[in-house]
Amino acid sequence: MATTKNTKGKDKTPPDPNALRVEVHPGDSPSEKLAALATDGALTAITLQAYAGGGKELGVTELLAAMRKAGDETVAGDMGRFERVLTHQFLTLDALFNNLAQRSGRQDSFKGIEVLMRLALKAQSQARATAETLALMKNPMPYIKQANIANGPQQVNNGTPASAGKTQCKPNELLEHQHGNTLDTRAQAAAGRADPAMATVEAKHRPTNTRG
């Protein structure tokens, strides 16, 4: 429920704690004011009032002002309020775990022990998650940007990444060292005297009778 307040006159009626009071200046549109509040999350104050348990003394308008202050702190980077809230929740969840675990130990039936222990372990799990959230808020993990240090584009052959540089065959250093020339498979090697059996056959060793 939302009510508008005209700044020209003063209303002596006690304010309704369940009503959201909105100041409307001359020339303002009440509908536009309410639309801006609705899209800004102001109606969440009504939901928070219903579950906060503050009773009739907790007004929606005052609750909205406190919520906006908390939002401004978050925008400014001050997370102290949330750290305190999470700490309180952790202590409450830990108290729930202990209470349920102790009650399960006083049960006579296995069913009663099982139900209470299951609830106790759920509370313990939520307490652990809350503690981990607090740890991340106090010590956030650094964001590491991975740099691409590859020299040029990489190619993938048959699903296996190839190296960045081209593979070059090294010359036959042993061959160059011994003969001073690189290996040439097109040139015909001269017959050596070390193996006369492999020497070129001269005319006197050729057969005299040749078939035409």
PDB file of C-alpha atoms in Angstrom:
ATOM      1  CA  MET A   1       0.000   0.000   0.000  1.00  0.00           C
ATOM      2  CA  ALA A   2       1.362   3.412  -0.927  1.00  0.00           C
ATOM      3  CA  THR A   3       0.108   6.860  -0.062  1.00  0.00           C
ATOM      4  CA  THR A   4       1.174  10.219  -1.405  1.00  0.00           C
ATOM      5  CA  LYS A   5       2.025  13.180   0.768  1.00  0.00           C
ATOM      6  CA  ASN A   6       1.454  16.711  -0.417  1.00  0.00           C
ATOM      7  CA  THR A   7       4.180  19.088   0.697  1.00  0.00           C
ATOM      8  CA  LYS A   8       1.793  22.063   0.832  1.00  0.00           C
ATOM      9  CA  GLY A   9      -0.226  20.973   3.830  1.00  0.00           C
ATOM     10  CA  LYS A  10       0.496  19.064   7.017  1.00  0.00           C
ATOM     11  CA  ASP A  11      -1.518  15.991   7.880  1.00  0.00           C
ATOM     12  CA  LYS A  12      -2.086  15.523  11.623  1.00  0.00           C
ATOM     13  CA  THR A  13      -3.297  11.938  11.201  1.00  0.00           C
ATOM     14  CA  PRO A  14      -0.816   9.388  12.652  1.00  0.00           C
ATOM     15  CA  PRO A  15       1.014   7.696   9.799  1.00  0.00           C
ATOM     16  CA  ASP A  16       0.109   4.138   8.987  1.00  0.00           C
ATOM     17  CA  PRO A  17       3.226   1.956   9.429  1.00  0.00           C
ATOM     18  CA  ASN A  18       1.999  -0.368   6.672  1.00  0.00           C
ATOM     19  CA  ALA A  19       1.680   2.476   4.174  1.00  0.00           C
ATOM     20  CA  LEU A  20       4.570   3.692   2.053  1.00  0.00           C
ATOM     21  CA  ARG A  21       4.595   7.463   2.189  1.00  0.00           C
ATOM     22  CA  VAL A  22       5.742   9.184  -0.998  1.00  0.00           C
ATOM     23  CA  GLU A  23       6.377  12.905  -1.223  1.00  0.00           C
ATOM     24  CA  VAL A  24       4.898  14.466  -4.310  1.00  0.00           C
ATOM     25  CA  HIS A  25       5.950  17.966  -5.240  1.00  0.00           C
ATOM     26  CA  PRO A  26       3.825  20.335  -7.329  1.00  0.00           C
ATOM     27  CA  GLY A  27       3.955  19.267 -10.938  1.00  0.00           C
ATOM     28  CA  ASP A  28       4.947  15.688 -10.154  1.00  0.00           C
ATOM     29  CA  SER A  29       2.847  12.782 -11.334  1.00  0.00           C
ATOM     30  CA  PRO A  30       1.922  10.383  -8.508  1.00  0.00           C
ATOM     31  CA  SER A  31       1.732   7.530 -10.986  1.00  0.00           C
ATOM     32  CA  GLU A  32       5.242   8.207 -12.265  1.00  0.00           C
ATOM     33  CA  LYS A  33       6.553   8.433  -8.684  1.00  0.00           C
ATOM     34  CA  LEU A  34       5.051   5.072  -7.784  1.00  0.00           C
ATOM     35  CA  ALA A  35       6.323   3.510 -11.019  1.00  0.00           C
ATOM     36  CA  ALA A  36       9.849   4.734 -10.253  1.00  0.00           C
ATOM     37  CA  LEU A  37       9.658   3.298  -6.741  1.00  0.00           C
ATOM     38  CA  ALA A  38       8.348  -0.039  -8.004  1.00  0.00           C
ATOM     39  CA  THR A  39      11.131  -0.437 -10.556  1.00  0.00           C
ATOM     40  CA  ASP A  40      13.732   0.694  -8.007  1.00  0.00           C
ATOM     41  CA  GLY A  41      12.930  -2.202  -5.656  1.00  0.00           C
ATOM     42  CA  ALA A  42      11.108  -0.071  -3.118  1.00  0.00           C
ATOM     43  CA  LEU A  43       8.236  -2.547  -2.814  1.00  0.00           C
ATOM     44  CA  THR A  44      10.716  -5.030  -1.358  1.00  0.00           C
ATOM     45  CA  ALA A  45      10.448  -3.045   1.864  1.00  0.00           C
ATOM     46  CA  ILE A  46       6.868  -4.259   2.263  1.00  0.00           C
ATOM     47  CA  THR A  47       8.005  -7.864   1.913  1.00  0.00           C
ATOM     48  CA  LEU A  48      10.843  -7.313   4.386  1.00  0.00           C
ATOM     49  CA  GLN A  49       8.454  -5.761   6.881  1.00  0.00           C
ATOM     50  CA  ALA A  50       6.194  -8.818   6.730  1.00  0.00           C
ATOM     51  CA  TYR A  51       9.053 -11.205   7.536  1.00  0.00           C
ATOM     52  CA  ALA A  52      11.232  -9.038   9.756  1.00  0.00           C
ATOM     53  CA  GLY A  53       9.101  -9.578  12.846  1.00  0.00           C
ATOM     54  CA  GLY A  54       9.367  -5.968  13.978  1.00  0.00           C
ATOM     55  CA  GLY A  55       5.670  -5.586  14.664  1.00  0.00           C
ATOM     56  CA  LYS A  56       3.619  -2.452  14.115  1.00  0.00           C
ATOM     57  CA  GLU A  57       6.449  -0.194  15.172  1.00  0.00           C
ATOM     58  CA  LEU A  58       8.421  -1.006  12.056  1.00  0.00           C
ATOM     59  CA  GLY A  59       7.181   1.361   9.378  1.00  0.00           C
ATOM     60  CA  VAL A  60       7.572   0.641   5.694  1.00  0.00           C
ATOM     61  CA  THR A  61       8.784   4.145   4.897  1.00  0.00           C
ATOM     62  CA  GLU A  62      11.517   4.062   7.531  1.00  0.00           C
ATOM     63  CA  LEU A  63      12.467   0.558   6.428  1.00  0.00           C
ATOM     64  CA  LEU A  64      12.803   1.741   2.841  1.00  0.00           C
ATOM     65  CA  ALA A  65      15.113   4.560   3.922  1.00  0.00           C
ATOM     66  CA  ALA A  66      17.351   2.081   5.744  1.00  0.00           C
ATOM     67  CA  MET A  67      17.380  -0.245   2.744  1.00  0.00           C
ATOM     68  CA  ARG A  68      18.381   2.588   0.441  1.00  0.00           C
ATOM     69  CA  LYS A  69      21.234   3.457   2.767  1.00  0.00           C
ATOM     70  CA  ALA A  70      22.424  -0.141   2.604  1.00  0.00           C
ATOM     71  CA  GLY A  71      22.184  -0.037  -1.175  1.00  0.00           C
ATOM     72  CA  ASP A  72      24.242   3.157  -1.320  1.00  0.00           C
ATOM     73  CA  GLU A  73      26.930   1.493   0.779  1.00  0.00           C
ATOM     74  CA  THR A  74      27.087  -1.414  -1.646  1.00  0.00           C
ATOM     75  CA  VAL A  75      27.356   0.885  -4.648  1.00  0.00           C
ATOM     76  CA  ALA A  76      30.191   2.749  -2.923  1.00  0.00           C
ATOM     77  CA  GLY A  77      32.023  -0.534  -2.316  1.00  0.00           C
ATOM     78  CA  ASP A  78      31.458  -0.722   1.442  1.00  0.00           C
ATOM     79  CA  MET A  79      30.588  -4.372   2.142  1.00  0.00           C
ATOM     80  CA  GLY A  80      30.808  -4.118   5.918  1.00  0.00           C
ATOM     81  CA  ARG A  81      27.043  -4.405   6.407  1.00  0.00           C
ATOM     82  CA  PHE A  82      26.867  -7.629   4.420  1.00  0.00           C
ATOM     83  CA  GLU A  83      29.845  -9.067   6.232  1.00  0.00           C
ATOM     84  CA  ARG A  84      28.122  -8.437   9.554  1.00  0.00           C
ATOM     85  CA  VAL A  85      24.847  -9.930   8.309  1.00  0.00           C
ATOM     86  CA  LEU A  86      26.589 -13.059   7.018  1.00  0.00           C
ATOM     87  CA  THR A  87      28.455 -13.397  10.309  1.00  0.00           C
ATOM     88  CA  HIS A  88      25.166 -13.236  12.217  1.00  0.00           C
ATOM     89  CA  GLN A  89      23.643 -15.815   9.880  1.00  0.00           C
ATOM     90  CA  PHE A  90      26.608 -18.131  10.353  1.00  0.00           C
ATOM     91  CA  LEU A  91      26.245 -17.961  14.140  1.00  0.00           C
ATOM     92  CA  THR A  92      22.507 -18.590  13.882  1.00  0.00           C
ATOM     93  CA  LEU A  93      22.956 -21.570  11.573  1.00  0.00           C
ATOM     94  CA  ASP A  94      25.611 -22.984  13.865  1.00  0.00           C
ATOM     95  CA  ALA A  95      23.215 -22.646  16.800  1.00  0.00           C
ATOM     96  CA  LEU A  96      20.533 -24.465  14.792  1.00  0.00           C
ATOM     97  CA  PHE A  97      22.946 -27.287  14.035  1.00  0.00           C
ATOM     98  CA  ASN A  98      23.846 -27.747  17.681  1.00  0.00           C
ATOM     99  CA  ASN A  99      20.213 -27.581  18.821  1.00  0.00           C
ATOM    100  CA  LEU A 100      19.005 -30.138  16.277  1.00  0.00           C
ATOM    101  CA  ALA A 101      21.963 -32.449  16.872  1.00  0.00           C
ATOM    102  CA  GLN A 102      21.367 -32.439  20.627  1.00  0.00           C
ATOM    103  CA  ARG A 103      17.638 -33.070  20.183  1.00  0.00           C
ATOM    104  CA  SER A 104      18.340 -36.004  17.889  1.00  0.00           C
ATOM    105  CA  GLY A 105      20.442 -37.616  20.609  1.00  0.00           C
ATOM    106  CA  ARG A 106      17.452 -37.589  22.959  1.00  0.00           C
ATOM    107  CA  GLN A 107      15.158 -39.466  20.566  1.00  0.00           C
ATOM    108  CA  ASP A 108      14.068 -43.001  21.238  1.00  0.00           C
ATOM    109  CA  SER A 109      13.086 -43.964  17.696  1.00  0.00           C
ATOM    110  CA  PHE A 110      15.354 -44.249  14.694  1.00  0.00           C
ATOM    111  CA  LYS A 111      12.901 -42.163  12.643  1.00  0.00           C
ATOM    112  CA  GLY A 112      13.139 -39.251  15.075  1.00  0.00           C
ATOM    113  CA  ILE A 113      16.939 -39.449  15.097  1.00  0.00           C
ATOM    114  CA  GLU A 114      17.066 -39.549  11.295  1.00  0.00           C
ATOM    115  CA  VAL A 115      14.779 -36.530  10.780  1.00  0.00           C
ATOM    116  CA  LEU A 116      16.537 -34.316  13.299  1.00  0.00           C
ATOM    117  CA  MET A 117      20.030 -35.307  12.182  1.00  0.00           C
ATOM    118  CA  ARG A 118      19.129 -34.619   8.564  1.00  0.00           C
ATOM    119  CA  LEU A 119      17.961 -31.126   9.509  1.00  0.00           C
ATOM    120  CA  ALA A 120      21.053 -30.633  11.647  1.00  0.00           C
ATOM    121  CA  LEU A 121      23.361 -31.541   8.769  1.00  0.00           C
ATOM    122  CA  LYS A 122      21.479 -29.178   6.451  1.00  0.00           C
ATOM    123  CA  ALA A 123      22.023 -26.363   8.927  1.00  0.00           C
ATOM    124  CA  GLN A 124      25.694 -27.323   9.166  1.00  0.00           C
ATOM    125  CA  SER A 125      26.010 -27.274   5.371  1.00  0.00           C
ATOM    126  CA  GLN A 126      24.450 -23.826   5.140  1.00  0.00           C
ATOM    127  CA  ALA A 127      26.737 -22.573   7.899  1.00  0.00           C
ATOM    128  CA  ARG A 128      29.762 -23.841   5.974  1.00  0.00           C
ATOM    129  CA  ALA A 129      28.550 -22.175   2.767  1.00  0.00           C
ATOM    130  CA  THR A 130      28.047 -18.906   4.644  1.00  0.00           C
ATOM    131  CA  ALA A 131      31.558 -19.111   6.071  1.00  0.00           C
ATOM    132  CA  GLU A 132      32.977 -19.731   2.587  1.00  0.00           C
ATOM    133  CA  THR A 133      31.111 -16.696   1.254  1.00  0.00           C
ATOM    134  CA  LEU A 134      32.568 -14.569   4.029  1.00  0.00           C
ATOM    135  CA  ALA A 135      36.052 -15.853   3.252  1.00  0.00           C
ATOM    136  CA  LEU A 136      35.649 -14.933  -0.434  1.00  0.00           C
ATOM    137  CA  MET A 137      34.420 -11.458   0.471  1.00  0.00           C
ATOM    138  CA  LYS A 138      37.387 -10.839   2.751  1.00  0.00           C
ATOM    139  CA  ASN A 139      39.929 -12.468   0.434  1.00  0.00           C
ATOM    140  CA  PRO A 140      38.599 -12.322  -3.114  1.00  0.00           C
ATOM    141  CA  MET A 141      40.289 -14.517  -5.675  1.00  0.00           C
ATOM    142  CA  PRO A 142      42.408 -12.480  -8.094  1.00  0.00           C
ATOM    143  CA  TYR A 143      41.325 -12.345 -11.693  1.00  0.00           C
ATOM    144  CA  ILE A 144      44.149 -13.664 -13.847  1.00  0.00           C
ATOM    145  CA  LYS A 145      44.034 -12.763 -17.507  1.00  0.00           C
ATOM    146  CA  GLN A 146      45.704 -15.423 -19.590  1.00  0.00           C
ATOM    147  CA  ALA A 147      47.994 -13.914 -22.176  1.00  0.00           C
ATOM    148  CA  ASN A 148      48.427 -15.509 -25.569  1.00  0.00           C
ATOM    149  CA  ILE A 149      52.174 -15.912 -25.925  1.00  0.00           C
ATOM    150  CA  ALA A 150      52.073 -18.028 -29.070  1.00  0.00           C
ATOM    151  CA  ASN A 151      54.248 -16.702 -31.888  1.00  0.00           C
ATOM    152  CA  GLY A 152      51.809 -16.545 -34.758  1.00  0.00           C
ATOM    153  CA  PRO A 153      48.677 -18.607 -35.415  1.00  0.00           C
ATOM    154  CA  GLN A 154      48.572 -22.223 -34.452  1.00  0.00           C
ATOM    155  CA  GLN A 155      47.500 -24.947 -36.832  1.00  0.00           C
ATOM    156  CA  VAL A 156      45.779 -28.154 -35.898  1.00  0.00           C
ATOM    157  CA  ASN A 157      46.568 -31.333 -37.831  1.00  0.00           C
ATOM    158  CA  ASN A 158      44.441 -34.402 -37.086  1.00  0.00           C
ATOM    159  CA  GLY A 159      43.406 -32.915 -33.756  1.00  0.00           C
ATOM    160  CA  THR A 160      46.987 -32.333 -32.609  1.00  0.00           C
ATOM    161  CA  PRO A 161      48.156 -28.705 -32.326  1.00  0.00           C
ATOM    162  CA  ALA A 162      51.257 -28.032 -34.350  1.00  0.00           C
ATOM    163  CA  SER A 163      54.104 -25.924 -33.111  1.00  0.00           C
ATOM    164  CA  ALA A 164      54.020 -22.205 -33.804  1.00  0.00           C
ATOM    165  CA  GLY A 165      57.205 -22.171 -35.903  1.00  0.00           C
ATOM    166  CA  LYS A 166      57.895 -24.167 -39.042  1.00  0.00           C
ATOM    167  CA  THR A 167      59.918 -27.322 -38.669  1.00  0.00           C
ATOM    168  CA  GLN A 168      63.060 -27.205 -40.747  1.00  0.00           C
ATOM    169  CA  CYS A 169      65.284 -30.177 -41.560  1.00  0.00           C
ATOM    170  CA  LYS A 170      68.864 -29.666 -40.510  1.00  0.00           C
ATOM    171  CA  PRO A 171      71.505 -30.349 -43.182  1.00  0.00           C
ATOM    172  CA  ASN A 172      73.600 -33.466 -42.936  1.00  0.00           C
ATOM    173  CA  GLU A 173      76.464 -31.946 -41.019  1.00  0.00           C
ATOM    174  CA  LEU A 174      78.465 -35.193 -40.958  1.00  0.00           C
ATOM    175  CA  LEU A 175      78.353 -35.467 -44.721  1.00  0.00           C
ATOM    176  CA  GLU A 176      79.480 -31.862 -45.200  1.00  0.00           C
ATOM    177  CA  HIS A 177      82.277 -32.295 -42.727  1.00  0.00           C
ATOM    178  CA  GLN A 178      83.700 -35.370 -44.473  1.00  0.00           C
ATOM    179  CA  HIS A 179      83.224 -34.479 -48.117  1.00  0.00           C
ATOM    180  CA  GLY A 180      82.573 -30.761 -48.118  1.00  0.00           C
ATOM    181  CA  ASN A 181      79.435 -31.193 -50.217  1.00  0.00           C
ATOM    182  CA  THR A 182      75.838 -31.815 -49.447  1.00  0.00           C
ATOM    183  CA  LEU A 183      74.178 -35.007 -50.438  1.00  0.00           C
ATOM    184  CA  ASP A 184      73.111 -35.017 -54.097  1.00  0.00           C
ATOM    185  CA  THR A 185      71.092 -38.062 -55.066  1.00  0.00           C
ATOM    186  CA  ARG A 186      71.035 -37.069 -58.761  1.00  0.00           C
ATOM    187  CA  ALA A 187      74.827 -37.225 -59.362  1.00  0.00           C
ATOM    188  CA  GLN A 188      76.408 -40.562 -60.280  1.00  0.00           C
ATOM    189  CA  ALA A 189      79.141 -41.558 -57.896  1.00  0.00           C
ATOM    190  CA  ALA A 190      82.548 -42.507 -59.368  1.00  0.00           C
ATOM    191  CA  ALA A 191      83.857 -46.020 -58.840  1.00  0.00           C
ATOM    192  CA  GLY A 192      86.409 -46.327 -56.135  1.00  0.00           C
ATOM    193  CA  ARG A 193      89.538 -48.473 -55.992  1.00  0.00           C
ATOM    194  CA  ALA A 194      88.819 -49.679 -52.534  1.00  0.00           C
ATOM    195  CA  ASP A 195      86.371 -52.185 -53.973  1.00  0.00           C
ATOM    196  CA  PRO A 196      87.596 -53.399 -57.372  1.00  0.00           C
ATOM    197  CA  ALA A 197      84.675 -55.734 -57.700  1.00  0.00           C
ATOM    198  CA  MET A 198      82.420 -52.725 -57.957  1.00  0.00           C
ATOM    199  CA  ALA A 199      84.666 -50.884 -60.463  1.00  0.00           C
ATOM    200  CA  THR A 200      83.551 -50.118 -64.020  1.00  0.00           C
ATOM    201  CA  VAL A 201      83.990 -53.102 -66.297  1.00  0.00           C
ATOM    202  CA  GLU A 202      86.648 -52.394 -68.899  1.00  0.00           C
ATOM    203  CA  ALA A 203      86.714 -53.728 -72.441  1.00  0.00           C
ATOM    204  CA  LYS A 204      89.072 -56.628 -71.737  1.00  0.00           C
ATOM    205  CA  HIS A 205      86.748 -58.045 -69.147  1.00  0.00           C
ATOM    206  CA  ARG A 206      83.730 -57.920 -71.363  1.00  0.00           C
ATOM    207  CA  PRO A 207      82.533 -61.158 -73.001  1.00  0.00           C
ATOM    208  CA  THR A 208      83.684 -61.658 -76.573  1.00  0.00           C
ATOM    209  CA  ASN A 209      80.577 -63.421 -77.786  1.00  0.00           C
ATOM    210  CA  THR A 210      77.642 -61.112 -77.586  1.00  0.00           C
ATOM    211  CA  ARG A 211      74.269 -61.816 -78.923  1.00  0.00           C
ATOM    212  CA  GLY A 212      72.755 -59.439 -81.404  1.00  0.00           C
TER     213      GLY A 212
END
